[in-house]
Amino acid sequence: MNVLGIETSCDETGVAVYSAERGLLAHQLYSQVELHAEYGGVVPELASRDHLRKLLPLIRATLEQAQMAQDDIQGIAYTAGPGLAGALLAGAAVARSLAWTWNIPAVEVHHMEGHLLAPMLEAHPPAFPFVALLVSGGHTMLVKVEAVGRYALLGESLDDAAGEAFDKTAKLLGLGYPGGPAIASLAEQGDADRFRFPRPMVDRPGLDFSFSGLKTYTLTTMQKESAGLEGEALACLKADIARAFEDAVVDTLAIKCRRAVRQTGVRTLVLAGGVAANQRLRGRMDEMMADEGGSVYYPRLDFCTDNGAMIAYAGSQRLAAGEQMGMAFNVRPRWSLMDLEALA
Ligand code: KG4
Ligand code: ZN
């Protein structure tokens, strides 16, 4: 079975073809980053319009890359939520119209399930059960995964998501959007010993996170230390702050993951979502899991951030289990991962 996957929940248009027999056959991504950059964040209405402009050409290009015609596709998977309502609707309308005209089934995919299953596209995928740390721009969750659709929430962020904290901190340091990659590259030049930022909530039991205090701490440090600075000295200060912030987030995530692994007795850890592209986080998790006698799995860098491949894969699992939808469709801008059904 060949499944066309369509992702449009935020600011990337992603399209892919996944074959149950042959694996991932093609994937294409169009990022709207430049479109939103001048506004310092995603403008929802611009995002929806751009998805509509780009979807059909991208679908054509993906089919061409897979050397397929429409007859070779047996199902369509699309992101139905969570995400921006208009952006989701653009993808849903195109996906459902194509499925209807091609007379093939369509299936809704939960964006975070897509992220969670992205490591399954790699040559050495993790085996169930595993603990997954999902760190994106909108979510920070620790989940115990027994099988596709069988998820138990172990902990989550009580305020900002990890990616959101990167984005907001980048903004207050005057860096561009998206903030994660900008902070990570500035942190490379920073002095790790100049500041030590707090590790929020690590001295409390439990597996929840909170990142908004860290953002405020960063702002206060910036205001206090930058008085009278300019030029090289100011640039150095920003790099040192970026490093201290990144270290604090990475450390906090690693401490909670170690706790989750010990608590569940599950020694396989999966990292997914945009922040999983962070090299310092990956390095730190490798060390931590080696120390715990377990192993850690990530998607390739391109599949940490939003993409169509993860949606095609998640959808193909659900289609193979016989899931499909009636004629009516809707999108779910808010949709809990815990509401998903296990595969039949
Ligand atoms: O998964 P994703 O592409 O979109 C959502 O589903 O939200 O994640 C985007 C988030 C953004 O907040 C971005 O700043 C962050 O992932 N991100 C990073 C890195 N690359 C992307 N954060 C830290 N380090 C990175 N290298
Ligand atoms: Zn995402």
CSV table of N, CA and C in Angstrom, one decimal, residues 1-66:
chain,number,residue,atom,x,y,z
A,1,MET,N,0.8,-1.2,0.0
A,1,MET,CA,0.0,0.0,0.0
A,1,MET,C,0.9,1.3,0.0
A,2,ASN,N,0.6,2.2,-0.9
A,2,ASN,CA,1.3,3.5,-1.0
A,2,ASN,C,0.5,4.6,-0.4
A,3,VAL,N,1.0,5.3,0.5
A,3,VAL,CA,0.2,6.4,1.2
A,3,VAL,C,0.8,7.7,0.9
A,4,LEU,N,0.0,8.7,0.5
A,4,LEU,CA,0.4,10.1,0.3
A,4,LEU,C,0.2,10.8,1.7
A,5,GLY,N,1.2,11.4,2.2
A,5,GLY,CA,1.0,12.1,3.5
A,5,GLY,C,1.1,13.6,3.3
A,6,ILE,N,0.3,14.3,4.0
A,6,ILE,CA,0.2,15.8,3.8
A,6,ILE,C,0.2,16.5,5.2
A,7,GLU,N,1.2,17.4,5.4
A,7,GLU,CA,1.3,18.1,6.6
A,7,GLU,C,1.2,19.6,6.4
A,8,THR,N,0.3,20.2,7.1
A,8,THR,CA,0.1,21.7,7.0
A,8,THR,C,-0.3,22.3,8.3
A,9,SER,N,0.2,21.8,9.4
A,9,SER,CA,-0.4,22.3,10.7
A,9,SER,C,0.1,23.7,11.1
A,10,CYS,N,1.3,24.1,10.6
A,10,CYS,CA,1.9,25.3,11.0
A,10,CYS,C,2.5,26.1,9.8
A,11,ASP,N,3.8,26.2,9.8
A,11,ASP,CA,4.4,27.0,8.7
A,11,ASP,C,5.3,26.1,7.8
A,12,GLU,N,5.1,24.8,7.7
A,12,GLU,CA,5.8,24.0,6.7
A,12,GLU,C,4.8,23.2,5.9
A,13,THR,N,4.9,23.2,4.6
A,13,THR,CA,4.1,22.4,3.8
A,13,THR,C,4.9,21.1,3.5
A,14,GLY,N,4.4,20.0,4.0
A,14,GLY,CA,5.2,18.7,3.8
A,14,GLY,C,4.4,17.7,3.1
A,15,VAL,N,5.0,17.0,2.1
A,15,VAL,CA,4.3,16.0,1.4
A,15,VAL,C,5.2,14.8,1.2
A,16,ALA,N,4.7,13.6,1.3
A,16,ALA,CA,5.6,12.4,1.2
A,16,ALA,C,4.8,11.2,0.7
A,17,VAL,N,5.5,10.2,0.2
A,17,VAL,CA,4.8,8.9,-0.2
A,17,VAL,C,5.6,7.9,0.6
A,18,TYR,N,4.8,7.1,1.4
A,18,TYR,CA,5.3,6.0,2.2
A,18,TYR,C,4.7,4.7,1.7
A,19,SER,N,5.5,3.7,1.4
A,19,SER,CA,5.1,2.4,1.0
A,19,SER,C,5.2,1.4,2.1
A,20,ALA,N,4.2,0.7,2.4
A,20,ALA,CA,4.2,-0.3,3.5
A,20,ALA,C,5.3,-1.4,3.1
A,21,GLU,N,5.5,-1.6,1.8
A,21,GLU,CA,6.4,-2.7,1.4
A,21,GLU,C,7.8,-2.1,1.2
A,22,ARG,N,7.9,-0.9,0.7
A,22,ARG,CA,9.3,-0.4,0.3
A,22,ARG,C,9.8,0.8,1.1
A,23,GLY,N,9.0,1.2,2.1
A,23,GLY,CA,9.5,2.3,3.0
A,23,GLY,C,9.2,3.7,2.3
A,24,LEU,N,9.9,4.7,2.8
A,24,LEU,CA,9.7,6.0,2.3
A,24,LEU,C,10.2,6.2,0.9
A,25,LEU,N,9.4,6.6,0.0
A,25,LEU,CA,9.8,6.7,-1.4
A,25,LEU,C,10.1,8.1,-1.9
A,26,ALA,N,9.4,9.1,-1.3
A,26,ALA,CA,9.7,10.5,-1.7
A,26,ALA,C,9.2,11.4,-0.6
A,27,HIS,N,9.9,12.5,-0.5
A,27,HIS,CA,9.3,13.6,0.4
A,27,HIS,C,9.8,14.9,0.0
A,28,GLN,N,8.9,15.9,0.1
A,28,GLN,CA,9.2,17.3,-0.3
A,28,GLN,C,8.7,18.2,0.8
A,29,LEU,N,9.5,19.3,1.0
A,29,LEU,CA,9.1,20.2,2.1
A,29,LEU,C,9.2,21.6,1.5
A,30,TYR,N,8.2,22.4,1.8
A,30,TYR,CA,8.4,23.9,1.5
A,30,TYR,C,8.2,24.6,2.9
A,31,SER,N,9.2,25.3,3.3
A,31,SER,CA,9.2,26.1,4.5
A,31,SER,C,8.8,27.5,4.3
A,32,GLN,N,7.9,28.0,5.1
A,32,GLN,CA,7.4,29.4,5.0
A,32,GLN,C,8.2,30.3,5.9
A,33,VAL,N,9.3,29.9,6.4
A,33,VAL,CA,10.1,30.7,7.3
A,33,VAL,C,10.4,32.1,6.9
A,34,GLU,N,10.8,32.2,5.6
A,34,GLU,CA,11.1,33.6,5.1
A,34,GLU,C,9.8,34.5,5.1
A,35,LEU,N,8.7,33.9,4.8
A,35,LEU,CA,7.4,34.6,4.7
A,35,LEU,C,7.1,35.2,6.1
A,36,HIS,N,7.3,34.5,7.1
A,36,HIS,CA,6.9,34.9,8.5
A,36,HIS,C,8.1,35.7,9.2
A,37,ALA,N,9.3,35.6,8.7
A,37,ALA,CA,10.4,36.1,9.4
A,37,ALA,C,10.3,37.6,9.8
A,38,GLU,N,9.8,38.4,8.8
A,38,GLU,CA,9.7,39.8,9.1
A,38,GLU,C,8.7,40.2,10.2
A,39,TYR,N,7.8,39.2,10.5
A,39,TYR,CA,6.8,39.5,11.6
A,39,TYR,C,7.3,38.9,12.9
A,40,GLY,N,8.4,38.2,12.9
A,40,GLY,CA,9.0,37.6,14.1
A,40,GLY,C,8.2,36.4,14.6
A,41,GLY,N,7.3,35.8,13.8
A,41,GLY,CA,6.6,34.6,14.2
A,41,GLY,C,5.6,34.3,13.1
A,42,VAL,N,4.8,33.2,13.3
A,42,VAL,CA,3.9,32.7,12.3
A,42,VAL,C,2.7,33.6,12.2
A,43,VAL,N,2.3,34.1,11.1
A,43,VAL,CA,1.0,34.8,10.9
A,43,VAL,C,0.0,33.8,10.3
A,44,PRO,N,-1.0,33.4,11.0
A,44,PRO,CA,-1.8,32.3,10.6
A,44,PRO,C,-2.5,32.5,9.2
A,45,GLU,N,-3.0,33.7,8.9
A,45,GLU,CA,-3.7,33.8,7.7
A,45,GLU,C,-2.7,33.7,6.5
A,46,LEU,N,-1.5,34.2,6.7
A,46,LEU,CA,-0.5,34.1,5.6
A,46,LEU,C,-0.1,32.6,5.4
A,47,ALA,N,-0.1,31.9,6.5
A,47,ALA,CA,0.3,30.5,6.5
A,47,ALA,C,-0.7,29.7,5.7
A,48,SER,N,-2.0,29.9,6.0
A,48,SER,CA,-3.1,29.1,5.3
A,48,SER,C,-3.0,29.4,3.8
A,49,ARG,N,-2.9,30.7,3.4
A,49,ARG,CA,-2.9,31.0,2.0
A,49,ARG,C,-1.7,30.4,1.3
A,50,ASP,N,-0.5,30.4,2.0
A,50,ASP,CA,0.7,29.8,1.3
A,50,ASP,C,0.6,28.3,1.2
A,51,HIS,N,0.0,27.6,2.2
A,51,HIS,CA,-0.2,26.2,2.0
A,51,HIS,C,-1.0,25.9,0.8
A,52,LEU,N,-2.1,26.7,0.6
A,52,LEU,CA,-3.0,26.5,-0.6
A,52,LEU,C,-2.2,26.7,-1.9
A,53,ARG,N,-1.3,27.7,-1.9
A,53,ARG,CA,-0.6,27.9,-3.1
A,53,ARG,C,0.4,26.8,-3.4
A,54,LYS,N,1.0,26.3,-2.3
A,54,LYS,CA,2.1,25.3,-2.6
A,54,LYS,C,1.7,23.9,-2.6
A,55,LEU,N,0.5,23.5,-2.1
A,55,LEU,CA,0.2,22.1,-1.9
A,55,LEU,C,0.2,21.3,-3.2
A,56,LEU,N,-0.6,21.7,-4.2
A,56,LEU,CA,-0.7,20.9,-5.4
A,56,LEU,C,0.6,20.8,-6.2
A,57,PRO,N,1.4,21.9,-6.4
A,57,PRO,CA,2.7,21.7,-7.0
A,57,PRO,C,3.6,20.7,-6.2
A,58,LEU,N,3.5,20.8,-4.9
A,58,LEU,CA,4.4,19.9,-4.1
A,58,LEU,C,3.9,18.5,-4.2
A,59,ILE,N,2.6,18.2,-4.2
A,59,ILE,CA,2.1,16.9,-4.4
A,59,ILE,C,2.6,16.3,-5.8
A,60,ARG,N,2.5,17.2,-6.8
A,60,ARG,CA,3.0,16.7,-8.1
A,60,ARG,C,4.4,16.4,-8.1
A,61,ALA,N,5.2,17.2,-7.5
A,61,ALA,CA,6.7,17.0,-7.4
A,61,ALA,C,7.0,15.7,-6.6
A,62,THR,N,6.2,15.5,-5.6
A,62,THR,CA,6.5,14.3,-4.7
A,62,THR,C,6.2,13.0,-5.5
A,63,LEU,N,5.0,13.0,-6.2
A,63,LEU,CA,4.7,11.8,-7.0
A,63,LEU,C,5.7,11.6,-8.1
A,64,GLU,N,6.2,12.7,-8.7
A,64,GLU,CA,7.2,12.5,-9.7
A,64,GLU,C,8.5,11.9,-9.1
A,65,GLN,N,8.9,12.4,-7.9
A,65,GLN,CA,10.1,11.9,-7.3
A,65,GLN,C,9.9,10.4,-7.0
A,66,ALA,N,8.7,10.0,-6.6
A,66,ALA,CA,8.4,8.6,-6.3
A,66,ALA,C,8.2,7.8,-7.6
